[in-house]
Each structure stands twice: as C-alpha cells, then as structure tokens.
Amino acid sequence: MTFKDLGIIEPILKALELEGYTKPTPIQQQSIPILLGGKDLLGVAQTGTGKTAAFAVPIIQQIALDHPPSGRNRKIKALVVTPTRELAIQIGDSFTAYGKFTDIKNTVIFGGVKQGKQVQALKNGIDVLIATPGRLLDLMNQGFISLRDIEYVVLDEADHMLDMGFIHDIKKVISKLPPKRQSLFFSATMPKDIVELSRKILGDFERVTVKPEQATAEKVKQEVYFVSKGNKVNLLVHLLQEQPESSVLVFSRTKHGANKIVKKLAQAAIPSAAIHGNKSQTARQNALNDFKDGKLEVLIATDIAARGIDVDGLSLVINYDLPNVPETYVHRIGRTGRANASGIAVSFCDKDERPYLRDIEKLIKQDVPRIGDHPFMDENQEAPSETQQKQGGPNNQNRSKPQSQKSGNPRRGNKNQRRKNTRNNPR
Ligand code: AMP
C-alpha cells in the first residue's frame, strides 16, 4: 500500500516523499479513504502513530481540489483544535510541510503570547486554522475569527483537552460550527465523557482504532535503575556523561523538580533547559527549537509540556521520576521510537516508586529489565518484576549492564572531550 494507492494527488505525494514517508502508517491507511469519501471519523489513537498526516493530508487534498486559490479573500475552511501550544505548532508545521506544493495556507494561534501577530496572520487570509481552545474563543469573541465557512473540523487529543478543563470552551466552539461539515475526533482513550463529547460533534462516522501502546513499548528498549531519591541526580549526570552524543529528554513529575535538575546539571557542566507550564511561551519554544536543532542536548520536561513533542532522532528518554499513571509511562517512552525509529527509555525508581513500576509492567505486559551494578545502585531496592511477583519466583532479574557500561564500548573515552566535540558538531 502506497500513498498513491490511497488516491493522494501529485503535489502532496511530492511533499510526503520530501518528508521521507515511503508508506502510510496503519492509521493513515485506514483513515485517508474514509476522509476522502467525505465521512466523519472517530480515531482512537495517540500522537506517534502518524495521526497528524492521517487528517492533514485528506483535508489539504479536499481543499486544494475544491477551492481555487483566493489570495487575501480566503475564508477559514478547516479548524484543528488541540490542547497544547507545542502540539498546535507541530500540527501547523505538518500542514505547511504536506501542503508545500499546494496553495493552502495555515496559521497557528495559542495563548501565552501577544495576539497581534496572530491577528495579522488571520487578516492576511488562511485556509486552515490550528488553535488551542482558550485563544480560539478569545479571538472569536473579539470578532477576528468566524467559523461560518468551516468545512472540516478536527478535535485532536480530546481526552487531554478534557483533562485540562477545556470542556466548556470546546462545547462553545462546537455550537458555532456550521451544521454541514466533516468532523474528525481523535482521542487516545474513550471514557464515557469523551464518548458523549464525540456524539456532540460527529455525524455519520466511522471508527478507526490504532493501539500503539503495546507496539511502542515493544519497540523501545527499556531499562530501570534502582536508585535512592538522593542519588538520582548523580546517576543522571553519570548517564549523560556516558551518552554525550545523544539528544536526551528527561521527564520530571513536577515543574520545581525540572528546574532543580537543570541547576544540578549546570553544576556538572552539562547544559540543559526545562520546559513546563510556568515558563513563558517564548522560553519554551526557544528551548524546544534548540533541542530539535541539536544545539541543546538535554531537555527536562513535565508531562503536559512534553505531550506530543516530536523530535527526530531522539535517542534516549529518561524517566527521572516514574509516573503514577502507567499510561503516562507509555506516552513518555513513545517520544523515542517514533513512527519507524527505535529508541531507549531509562527509568529511575526509588523505594516509593516501586508500586508505580509494578503498575507499568502490568499495563505493558512485560518486565522492564533491571540494571545491576551501576555506581549508584540502591542495594535495598531489589524489586521483583510484575511477572516474578505473580509467579512468586526468585528475583533472578536481567542483570545486563547498559550499553555504556559494557567493556569495549566504542563510545567510552574522554567524556569532556566528547561533549565538546558534540557541541561543535551538532547533528
Ligand atoms: P504523529 O503521530 O502525527 O505525531 O506522527 C509521529 C511521527 O511520525 C512524526 O515524526 C511524523 O513525521 C512521522 N510520520 C508520520 N507519517 C509517517 C509515514 N507515513 N512514514 C514515516 N514517518 C511518518
């Protein structure tokens, strides 16, 4: 199956080729025919599955075929609502990339920054608007946005939007949409309130379910280090010095924790930056851009800020804290091993986090290999895996050392020198 087989038009095929997409992912294979056929879609899928192209490509194609270029007189024909600024920017970039050889224009609006530039972009005329709910309503209320001509609407990461308290905003937006439209609704999970919300927006729809959770977990090489809370930062420094050429995303449960890690790494001469809700939008975007460009090797993020972050070549994810919601673990490790790549996810587990590890292993239906013999080993923390607990068997866990600790590792050597080399030679 190719994109051509799916009936994608030449200018988009050319753009996808430029992006290096050789064949459609499962969600693209299933969704594109439904959407080109004009039906509504309920997509049970999360970021990392190729979901953005699954909706962006058919929307671009339909607008390109149905509407001749109309310069500044363009009306907004497609609206994508998504929970976070980072996701919005990323989706905007995707529309720009896939629509590169068409005349489709998009803009992205989100809160936390002044509205002037966004309003100007709207005035210049766009076909596709990507927005977070708060700023969207705000600019609608000020009369800068009309949804009168919308033909395509996408609610992206609906479960996440509800978690973030956007339900009323979303309902208001839905009430302003013209009745004749194609609606797309994406959510990673489908609890009752999400099903109810989906009914409010979808008409005659088809459902596509892509379960990346297990698939992602299987693709990513996972390891857990037992380490006391107090030694986590030392272990982090140790691992980062062992992996100097990597781009590493470190997850912290709290904003305060993320800031603290940045400070501690600075003391060890490892530059890093934190992104979380307390940082200004500009600071977050700068850090993210530097990370994507390879100028910054280590990014510390909270879950909300990191949701959907898509960085090519992200080789290592470190769970500095284990999340108490096991699905969050799967979201986190899915940041590495995107689409067809594979990656490594390392977790630090202190005494109090052992129950979280058990929940995670239950969810992913596999044991996360334990790393023994690291310099900050917490001897009191041997914990049986989920399977071993069930079997009541001995604690004969996988004791393989991380790649970096095996003898003869070609990456070993003068770490300071290697850090310097990497800095001078970004990817
Ligand atoms: P998404 O779920 O839309 O965030 O996409 C996850 C990642 O997969 C992004 O880096 C996309 O650029 C990439 N991707 C999407 N579709 C394809 C494809 N057909 N082939 C290869 N990579 C893809």
Short mmCIF file of C-alpha atoms and ligand atoms in Angstrom, two decimals:
data_model
loop_
_atom_site.label_atom_id
_atom_site.label_comp_id
_atom_site.label_asym_id
_atom_site.label_seq_id
_atom_site.Cartn_x
_atom_site.Cartn_y
_atom_site.Cartn_z
CA MET A 1 0.00 0.00 0.00
CA THR A 2 1.35 3.40 -1.03
CA PHE A 3 0.05 6.96 -0.68
CA LYS A 4 -0.60 6.86 -4.42
CA ASP A 5 -2.81 3.78 -3.94
CA LEU A 6 -4.82 5.85 -1.47
CA GLY A 7 -5.58 8.38 -4.22
CA ILE A 8 -3.36 11.17 -2.96
CA ILE A 9 -2.75 13.90 -5.55
CA GLU A 10 0.65 14.57 -7.06
CA PRO A 11 1.61 17.80 -5.20
CA ILE A 12 1.00 16.11 -1.83
CA LEU A 13 2.77 12.90 -2.91
CA LYS A 14 5.79 15.03 -3.75
CA ALA A 15 5.72 16.68 -0.32
CA LEU A 16 5.37 13.35 1.50
CA GLU A 17 8.30 11.99 -0.44
CA LEU A 18 10.32 15.01 0.64
CA GLU A 19 9.38 14.21 4.25
CA GLY A 20 10.76 10.70 3.73
CA TYR A 21 7.40 8.94 4.14
CA THR A 22 7.61 5.86 1.96
CA LYS A 23 4.40 4.14 3.02
CA PRO A 24 1.33 5.14 5.01
CA THR A 25 1.15 4.11 8.68
CA PRO A 26 -1.85 1.93 9.74
CA ILE A 27 -3.92 4.91 10.88
CA GLN A 28 -3.22 6.68 7.60
CA GLN A 29 -4.16 3.59 5.57
CA GLN A 30 -7.45 3.31 7.39
CA SER A 31 -8.42 6.96 7.80
CA ILE A 32 -7.50 8.53 4.48
CA PRO A 33 -10.08 6.60 2.38
CA ILE A 34 -12.83 7.35 4.94
CA LEU A 35 -11.99 11.06 4.94
CA LEU A 36 -11.60 11.38 1.18
CA GLY A 37 -15.00 9.65 0.97
CA GLY A 38 -16.47 12.56 2.95
CA LYS A 39 -17.38 10.67 6.13
CA ASP A 40 -16.81 11.74 9.74
CA LEU A 41 -14.11 9.91 11.67
CA LEU A 42 -13.59 8.80 15.24
CA GLY A 43 -9.90 7.98 15.63
CA VAL A 44 -8.83 6.17 18.77
CA ALA A 45 -5.16 6.84 18.53
CA GLN A 46 -2.44 8.89 20.13
CA THR A 47 0.40 11.03 18.92
CA GLY A 48 3.23 8.98 17.45
CA THR A 49 1.04 6.89 15.16
CA GLY A 50 1.15 9.26 12.19
CA LYS A 51 -2.23 10.69 13.18
CA THR A 52 -1.43 14.23 12.02
CA ALA A 53 -0.86 13.22 8.39
CA ALA A 54 -3.92 10.93 8.63
CA PHE A 55 -6.11 14.02 8.98
CA ALA A 56 -3.97 16.77 7.44
CA VAL A 57 -3.38 15.07 4.09
CA PRO A 58 -7.05 14.46 3.21
CA ILE A 59 -8.02 17.95 4.42
CA ILE A 60 -5.33 19.60 2.28
CA GLN A 61 -6.32 17.46 -0.68
CA GLN A 62 -10.02 18.25 -0.44
CA ILE A 63 -9.44 21.99 -0.04
CA ALA A 64 -6.92 22.00 -2.90
CA LEU A 65 -9.37 20.24 -5.23
CA ASP A 66 -12.50 22.15 -4.22
CA HIS A 67 -11.27 25.70 -3.87
CA PRO A 68 -9.30 27.76 -6.34
CA PRO A 69 -6.57 29.97 -4.79
CA SER A 70 -8.19 33.14 -3.46
CA GLY A 71 -5.38 35.29 -2.04
CA ARG A 72 -6.32 37.53 0.85
CA ASN A 73 -10.00 36.74 0.48
CA ARG A 74 -9.55 33.24 1.81
CA LYS A 75 -12.06 32.02 4.35
CA ILE A 76 -11.09 29.60 7.08
CA LYS A 77 -12.19 26.23 5.75
CA ALA A 78 -10.58 23.87 8.25
CA LEU A 79 -10.19 24.18 12.01
CA VAL A 80 -7.96 21.96 14.15
CA VAL A 81 -8.36 22.32 17.92
CA THR A 82 -5.59 20.81 20.03
CA PRO A 83 -4.75 21.06 23.74
CA THR A 84 -1.22 22.49 23.90
CA ARG A 85 0.77 25.19 22.17
CA GLU A 86 3.53 22.73 21.33
CA LEU A 87 1.11 20.37 19.60
CA ALA A 88 -0.52 23.27 17.77
CA ILE A 89 2.84 24.45 16.42
CA GLN A 90 3.76 20.93 15.42
CA ILE A 91 0.48 20.40 13.58
CA GLY A 92 0.94 23.75 11.84
CA ASP A 93 4.41 22.65 10.71
CA SER A 94 2.91 19.42 9.37
CA PHE A 95 0.24 21.25 7.35
CA THR A 96 2.96 23.50 5.94
CA ALA A 97 5.14 20.52 5.03
CA TYR A 98 2.42 18.35 3.46
CA GLY A 99 0.87 21.33 1.66
CA LYS A 100 4.18 22.70 0.44
CA PHE A 101 3.31 22.23 -3.25
CA THR A 102 -0.30 23.38 -2.93
CA ASP A 103 -1.65 26.86 -2.34
CA ILE A 104 -3.10 26.00 1.10
CA LYS A 105 -2.17 28.45 3.86
CA ASN A 106 -2.39 27.81 7.57
CA THR A 107 -1.73 29.66 10.78
CA VAL A 108 -1.42 28.65 14.40
CA ILE A 109 -2.90 30.51 17.36
CA PHE A 110 -2.35 29.84 21.08
CA GLY A 111 -2.38 31.71 24.36
CA GLY A 112 0.51 32.96 26.47
CA VAL A 113 1.78 35.39 23.82
CA LYS A 114 0.50 38.71 22.50
CA GLN A 115 -2.22 38.34 19.91
CA GLY A 116 -1.05 40.98 17.40
CA LYS A 117 0.90 38.70 15.05
CA GLN A 118 -1.76 36.03 15.17
CA VAL A 119 -4.48 38.54 14.31
CA GLN A 120 -2.39 39.85 11.42
CA ALA A 121 -1.91 36.32 10.05
CA LEU A 122 -5.67 35.80 10.22
CA LYS A 123 -6.26 39.08 8.38
CA ASN A 124 -3.84 38.01 5.64
CA GLY A 125 -6.16 35.12 4.84
CA ILE A 126 -5.75 31.45 5.68
CA ASP A 127 -7.42 28.17 4.75
CA VAL A 128 -6.52 26.13 7.83
CA LEU A 129 -6.52 27.35 11.43
CA ILE A 130 -4.80 25.37 14.17
CA ALA A 131 -5.72 26.60 17.63
CA THR A 132 -5.73 25.91 21.34
CA PRO A 133 -9.24 26.32 22.78
CA GLY A 134 -8.75 29.40 25.01
CA ARG A 135 -7.17 31.71 22.42
CA LEU A 136 -9.58 30.46 19.76
CA LEU A 137 -12.61 31.53 21.78
CA ASP A 138 -10.95 34.76 22.77
CA LEU A 139 -10.29 35.78 19.15
CA MET A 140 -13.75 34.56 18.12
CA ASN A 141 -15.29 36.78 20.81
CA GLN A 142 -13.24 39.73 19.58
CA GLY A 143 -14.58 39.16 16.08
CA PHE A 144 -11.27 38.20 14.46
CA ILE A 145 -12.37 34.64 13.67
CA SER A 146 -15.56 33.44 12.06
CA LEU A 147 -16.33 29.74 11.82
CA ARG A 148 -19.07 30.36 9.24
CA ASP A 149 -17.17 28.80 6.33
CA ILE A 150 -15.69 25.83 8.16
CA GLU A 151 -16.00 22.61 6.19
CA TYR A 152 -13.57 20.45 8.18
CA VAL A 153 -13.12 20.38 11.93
CA VAL A 154 -10.66 18.28 13.91
CA LEU A 155 -10.74 17.83 17.68
CA ASP A 156 -7.32 16.47 18.50
CA GLU A 157 -6.36 14.71 21.76
CA ALA A 158 -9.89 15.15 23.08
CA ASP A 159 -9.19 13.24 26.30
CA HIS A 160 -6.29 15.52 27.05
CA MET A 161 -8.39 18.63 26.37
CA LEU A 162 -10.97 17.42 28.85
CA ASP A 163 -8.25 16.65 31.43
CA MET A 164 -7.07 20.22 31.03
CA GLY A 165 -10.55 21.60 31.73
CA PHE A 166 -11.39 22.78 28.22
CA ILE A 167 -14.80 21.10 28.06
CA HIS A 168 -16.84 24.33 28.16
CA ASP A 169 -14.63 26.06 25.63
CA ILE A 170 -14.94 23.07 23.30
CA LYS A 171 -18.71 22.97 23.60
CA LYS A 172 -18.90 26.68 22.80
CA VAL A 173 -16.73 26.21 19.72
CA ILE A 174 -18.85 23.24 18.57
CA SER A 175 -22.03 25.33 18.92
CA LYS A 176 -20.61 27.90 16.47
CA LEU A 177 -19.78 25.40 13.72
CA PRO A 178 -21.92 25.24 10.60
CA PRO A 179 -24.03 22.06 10.57
CA LYS A 180 -22.77 20.93 7.15
CA ARG A 181 -19.18 19.91 7.76
CA GLN A 182 -16.86 16.94 8.03
CA SER A 183 -15.86 16.25 11.64
CA LEU A 184 -12.86 14.35 12.93
CA PHE A 185 -12.44 13.41 16.56
CA PHE A 186 -9.21 11.94 17.96
CA SER A 187 -8.61 10.61 21.44
CA ALA A 188 -6.15 8.11 22.89
CA THR A 189 -8.74 6.84 25.36
CA MET A 190 -12.53 6.64 25.20
CA PRO A 191 -14.03 7.05 28.69
CA LYS A 192 -17.75 7.92 28.98
CA ASP A 193 -17.43 11.71 28.90
CA ILE A 194 -15.30 11.51 25.75
CA VAL A 195 -17.87 9.28 24.03
CA GLU A 196 -20.53 11.85 24.95
CA LEU A 197 -18.46 14.70 23.57
CA SER A 198 -17.77 12.78 20.36
CA ARG A 199 -21.55 12.35 19.84
CA LYS A 200 -21.97 16.12 20.01
CA ILE A 201 -19.69 16.69 17.08
CA LEU A 202 -19.77 13.59 14.88
CA GLY A 203 -22.48 12.79 12.36
CA ASP A 204 -22.37 9.61 10.32
CA PHE A 205 -18.93 8.43 11.33
CA GLU A 206 -16.55 5.51 11.02
CA ARG A 207 -14.26 4.44 13.81
CA VAL A 208 -10.58 3.67 13.41
CA THR A 209 -8.67 2.25 16.34
CA VAL A 210 -4.90 2.11 16.40
CA LYS A 211 -3.35 0.73 19.52
CA PRO A 212 0.20 2.00 19.63
CA GLU A 213 0.66 1.49 23.36
CA GLN A 214 1.99 -2.06 23.32
CA ALA A 215 3.60 -1.63 19.94
CA THR A 216 5.53 1.41 21.15
CA ALA A 217 6.53 -0.27 24.36
CA GLU A 218 7.82 -3.27 22.45
CA LYS A 219 9.84 -1.20 20.03
CA VAL A 220 11.64 0.82 22.69
CA LYS A 221 14.48 -0.76 24.64
CA GLN A 222 13.64 -0.20 28.29
CA GLU A 223 15.75 -0.30 31.44
CA VAL A 224 15.17 0.51 35.08
CA TYR A 225 17.75 1.62 37.61
CA PHE A 226 17.05 1.24 41.31
CA VAL A 227 18.40 4.34 42.94
CA SER A 228 17.61 6.34 46.04
CA LYS A 229 15.93 9.71 45.62
CA GLY A 230 19.08 11.49 46.78
CA ASN A 231 21.28 9.76 44.24
CA LYS A 232 19.08 10.28 41.18
CA VAL A 233 20.86 13.42 40.09
CA ASN A 234 24.27 11.75 40.36
CA LEU A 235 23.04 8.84 38.28
CA LEU A 236 21.64 11.26 35.72
CA VAL A 237 24.95 13.09 35.43
CA HIS A 238 26.73 9.74 35.09
CA LEU A 239 24.42 8.54 32.31
CA LEU A 240 24.53 11.82 30.41
CA GLN A 241 28.31 11.79 30.50
CA GLU A 242 28.20 8.27 29.15
CA GLN A 243 25.84 9.27 26.31
CA PRO A 244 27.36 12.53 25.17
CA GLU A 245 26.25 12.46 21.58
CA SER A 246 22.61 11.85 22.33
CA SER A 247 19.62 14.07 22.39
CA VAL A 248 18.04 13.21 25.69
CA LEU A 249 14.57 14.04 27.00
CA VAL A 250 14.32 13.84 30.80
CA PHE A 251 10.91 13.66 32.46
CA SER A 252 10.30 15.23 35.81
CA ARG A 253 7.00 14.84 37.65
CA THR A 254 6.98 18.46 38.84
CA LYS A 255 7.93 21.88 37.49
CA HIS A 256 10.01 22.57 40.56
CA GLY A 257 11.81 19.25 40.11
CA ALA A 258 12.55 20.10 36.47
CA ASN A 259 14.15 23.43 37.46
CA LYS A 260 16.21 21.70 40.13
CA ILE A 261 17.57 19.16 37.65
CA VAL A 262 18.65 21.96 35.29
CA LYS A 263 20.56 23.63 38.14
CA LYS A 264 22.26 20.41 39.21
CA LEU A 265 23.27 19.55 35.66
CA ALA A 266 24.71 23.05 35.24
CA GLN A 267 26.91 22.37 38.27
CA ALA A 268 28.22 19.31 36.41
CA ALA A 269 28.84 21.46 33.29
CA ILE A 270 26.01 19.82 31.35
CA PRO A 271 23.85 22.46 29.67
CA SER A 272 20.12 21.76 29.69
CA ALA A 273 16.82 23.61 29.72
CA ALA A 274 13.44 22.95 31.27
CA ILE A 275 10.03 23.27 29.66
CA HIS A 276 6.90 23.38 31.78
CA GLY A 277 3.78 25.41 32.36
CA ASN A 278 5.49 28.12 34.42
CA LYS A 279 7.90 29.03 31.64
CA SER A 280 6.91 31.70 29.17
CA GLN A 281 5.81 30.53 25.78
CA THR A 282 8.91 32.11 24.22
CA ALA A 283 11.24 30.33 26.64
CA ARG A 284 9.52 27.01 25.98
CA GLN A 285 9.64 27.45 22.23
CA ASN A 286 13.29 28.54 22.25
CA ALA A 287 14.27 25.53 24.35
CA LEU A 288 12.31 23.20 22.11
CA ASN A 289 13.79 24.67 18.93
CA ASP A 290 17.32 24.43 20.30
CA PHE A 291 16.64 20.82 21.25
CA LYS A 292 15.21 19.97 17.83
CA ASP A 293 18.13 21.67 16.08
CA GLY A 294 20.62 19.72 18.18
CA LYS A 295 22.03 22.86 19.84
CA LEU A 296 20.72 21.66 23.18
CA GLU A 297 21.30 18.01 24.01
CA VAL A 298 19.32 17.70 27.20
CA LEU A 299 15.75 18.86 27.69
CA ILE A 300 13.93 18.47 31.01
CA ALA A 301 10.15 18.37 30.68
CA THR A 302 6.99 17.79 32.63
CA ASP A 303 4.34 15.56 31.10
CA ILE A 304 1.99 18.31 29.99
CA ALA A 305 4.76 20.30 28.29
CA ALA A 306 6.18 17.23 26.60
CA ARG A 307 2.95 15.79 25.31
CA GLY A 308 3.32 15.28 21.60
CA ILE A 309 6.87 16.59 21.38
CA ASP A 310 8.19 15.20 18.17
CA VAL A 311 11.94 15.28 17.76
CA ASP A 312 13.62 13.34 15.01
CA GLY A 313 16.46 11.26 16.30
CA LEU A 314 15.52 11.46 19.97
CA SER A 315 17.63 8.59 21.20
CA LEU A 316 17.08 8.49 24.92
CA VAL A 317 14.18 9.19 27.24
CA ILE A 318 14.93 9.25 30.95
CA ASN A 319 12.15 8.96 33.49
CA TYR A 320 13.79 10.80 36.36
CA ASP A 321 10.58 10.18 38.27
CA LEU A 322 8.29 7.30 37.47
CA PRO A 323 4.77 8.48 36.68
CA ASN A 324 1.97 7.29 38.95
CA VAL A 325 -0.33 6.86 35.94
CA PRO A 326 1.05 3.90 33.95
CA GLU A 327 -0.32 5.17 30.60
CA THR A 328 1.87 8.25 31.08
CA TYR A 329 4.90 5.97 31.00
CA VAL A 330 3.83 4.69 27.60
CA HIS A 331 3.28 8.25 26.35
CA ARG A 332 6.71 9.23 27.63
CA ILE A 333 8.68 6.38 26.15
CA GLY A 334 6.76 6.86 22.91
CA ARG A 335 8.68 10.13 22.48
CA THR A 336 11.60 8.00 21.40
CA GLY A 337 10.95 5.31 18.80
CA ARG A 338 8.53 7.49 16.81
CA ALA A 339 6.94 6.10 13.65
CA ASN A 340 9.58 3.68 12.41
CA ALA A 341 12.54 4.53 14.64
CA SER A 342 13.59 2.67 17.78
CA GLY A 343 14.99 4.15 20.96
CA ILE A 344 15.96 3.64 24.58
CA ALA A 345 13.92 4.54 27.65
CA VAL A 346 15.60 4.53 31.03
CA SER A 347 13.72 4.84 34.32
CA PHE A 348 14.93 5.75 37.78
CA CYS A 349 12.98 4.02 40.51
CA ASP A 350 13.31 4.83 44.18
CA LYS A 351 11.77 2.90 47.04
CA ASP A 352 8.48 4.79 46.95
CA GLU A 353 8.07 4.33 43.21
CA ARG A 354 8.12 0.56 43.21
CA PRO A 355 4.33 0.24 43.09
CA TYR A 356 4.34 2.53 40.03
CA LEU A 357 6.79 0.22 38.31
CA ARG A 358 4.57 -2.77 39.00
CA ASP A 359 1.54 -0.95 37.53
CA ILE A 360 3.56 -0.07 34.45
CA GLU A 361 4.70 -3.65 33.93
CA LYS A 362 1.13 -4.82 34.27
CA LEU A 363 -0.01 -2.36 31.60
CA ILE A 364 2.73 -3.04 29.08
CA LYS A 365 2.58 -6.78 29.81
CA GLN A 366 6.33 -7.07 30.02
CA ASP A 367 9.05 -6.79 32.62
CA VAL A 368 11.34 -3.82 32.39
CA PRO A 369 14.91 -5.17 32.57
CA ARG A 370 16.72 -4.19 35.78
CA ILE A 371 20.18 -2.71 35.53
CA GLY A 372 22.53 -4.03 38.19
CA ASP A 373 26.00 -2.87 39.12
CA HIS A 374 25.63 0.79 38.41
CA PRO A 375 27.64 3.16 40.60
CA PHE A 376 24.61 4.48 42.43
CA MET A 377 22.89 1.16 42.97
CA ASP A 378 20.46 1.19 45.87
CA GLU A 379 21.17 -2.23 47.34
CA ASN A 380 18.00 -2.16 49.41
CA GLN A 381 15.86 -1.75 46.42
CA GLU A 382 15.85 -5.05 44.63
CA ALA A 383 12.29 -5.34 43.44
CA PRO A 384 10.70 -8.30 41.77
CA SER A 385 9.12 -7.67 38.41
CA GLU A 386 5.40 -7.93 37.81
CA THR A 387 5.74 -11.45 36.36
CA GLN A 388 8.02 -12.65 39.12
CA GLN A 389 5.57 -11.33 41.68
CA LYS A 390 2.77 -13.28 40.07
CA GLN A 391 4.90 -16.42 39.86
CA GLY A 392 6.18 -15.91 43.39
CA GLY A 393 9.58 -16.90 42.00
CA PRO A 394 13.10 -15.79 42.91
CA ASN A 395 14.41 -12.45 41.93
CA ASN A 396 16.63 -13.51 39.05
CA GLN A 397 16.25 -10.33 37.07
CA ASN A 398 18.00 -9.38 33.94
CA ARG A 399 21.31 -8.09 35.09
CA SER A 400 22.69 -6.93 31.82
CA LYS A 401 24.64 -3.75 32.04
CA PRO A 402 23.65 -0.76 29.97
CA GLN A 403 25.45 -0.48 26.69
CA SER A 404 27.65 2.22 28.12
CA GLN A 405 28.88 0.01 30.96
CA LYS A 406 29.91 -2.96 28.89
CA SER A 407 33.58 -3.27 28.27
CA GLY A 408 34.86 -2.33 24.88
CA ASN A 409 32.16 0.24 24.31
CA PRO A 410 33.47 2.38 21.47
CA ARG A 411 31.76 5.38 22.97
CA ARG A 412 33.90 5.27 26.09
CA GLY A 413 36.79 7.71 26.30
CA ASN A 414 37.38 11.22 27.48
CA LYS A 415 33.86 12.36 28.20
CA ASN A 416 34.63 16.06 28.37
CA GLN A 417 36.31 15.88 25.04
CA ARG A 418 33.35 14.04 23.59
CA ARG A 419 30.88 16.58 24.95
CA LYS A 420 32.92 19.33 23.41
CA ASN A 421 33.09 17.53 20.08
CA THR A 422 29.35 17.09 20.01
CA ARG A 423 28.74 20.72 20.80
CA ASN A 424 30.95 21.83 17.98
CA ASN A 425 29.35 19.41 15.63
CA PRO A 426 25.61 19.50 16.09
CA ARG A 427 23.52 17.00 14.19
P1 AMP B 1 2.21 12.00 14.63
O1 AMP B 1 1.52 10.83 15.28
O2 AMP B 1 1.37 12.62 13.60
O3 AMP B 1 2.73 12.96 15.66
O4 AMP B 1 3.50 11.43 13.84
C1 AMP B 1 4.57 10.84 14.50
C2 AMP B 1 5.83 10.88 13.67
O5 AMP B 1 5.74 10.00 12.56
C3 AMP B 1 6.17 12.23 13.08
O6 AMP B 1 7.57 12.40 13.24
C4 AMP B 1 5.84 12.11 11.62
O7 AMP B 1 6.67 12.95 10.84
C5 AMP B 1 6.15 10.66 11.36
N1 AMP B 1 5.32 10.06 10.29
C6 AMP B 1 4.03 10.26 10.04
N2 AMP B 1 3.62 9.53 8.99
C7 AMP B 1 4.68 8.84 8.54
C8 AMP B 1 4.90 7.91 7.49
N3 AMP B 1 3.92 7.53 6.68
N4 AMP B 1 6.14 7.42 7.33
C9 AMP B 1 7.14 7.80 8.17
N5 AMP B 1 7.01 8.66 9.19
C10 AMP B 1 5.79 9.19 9.39
#
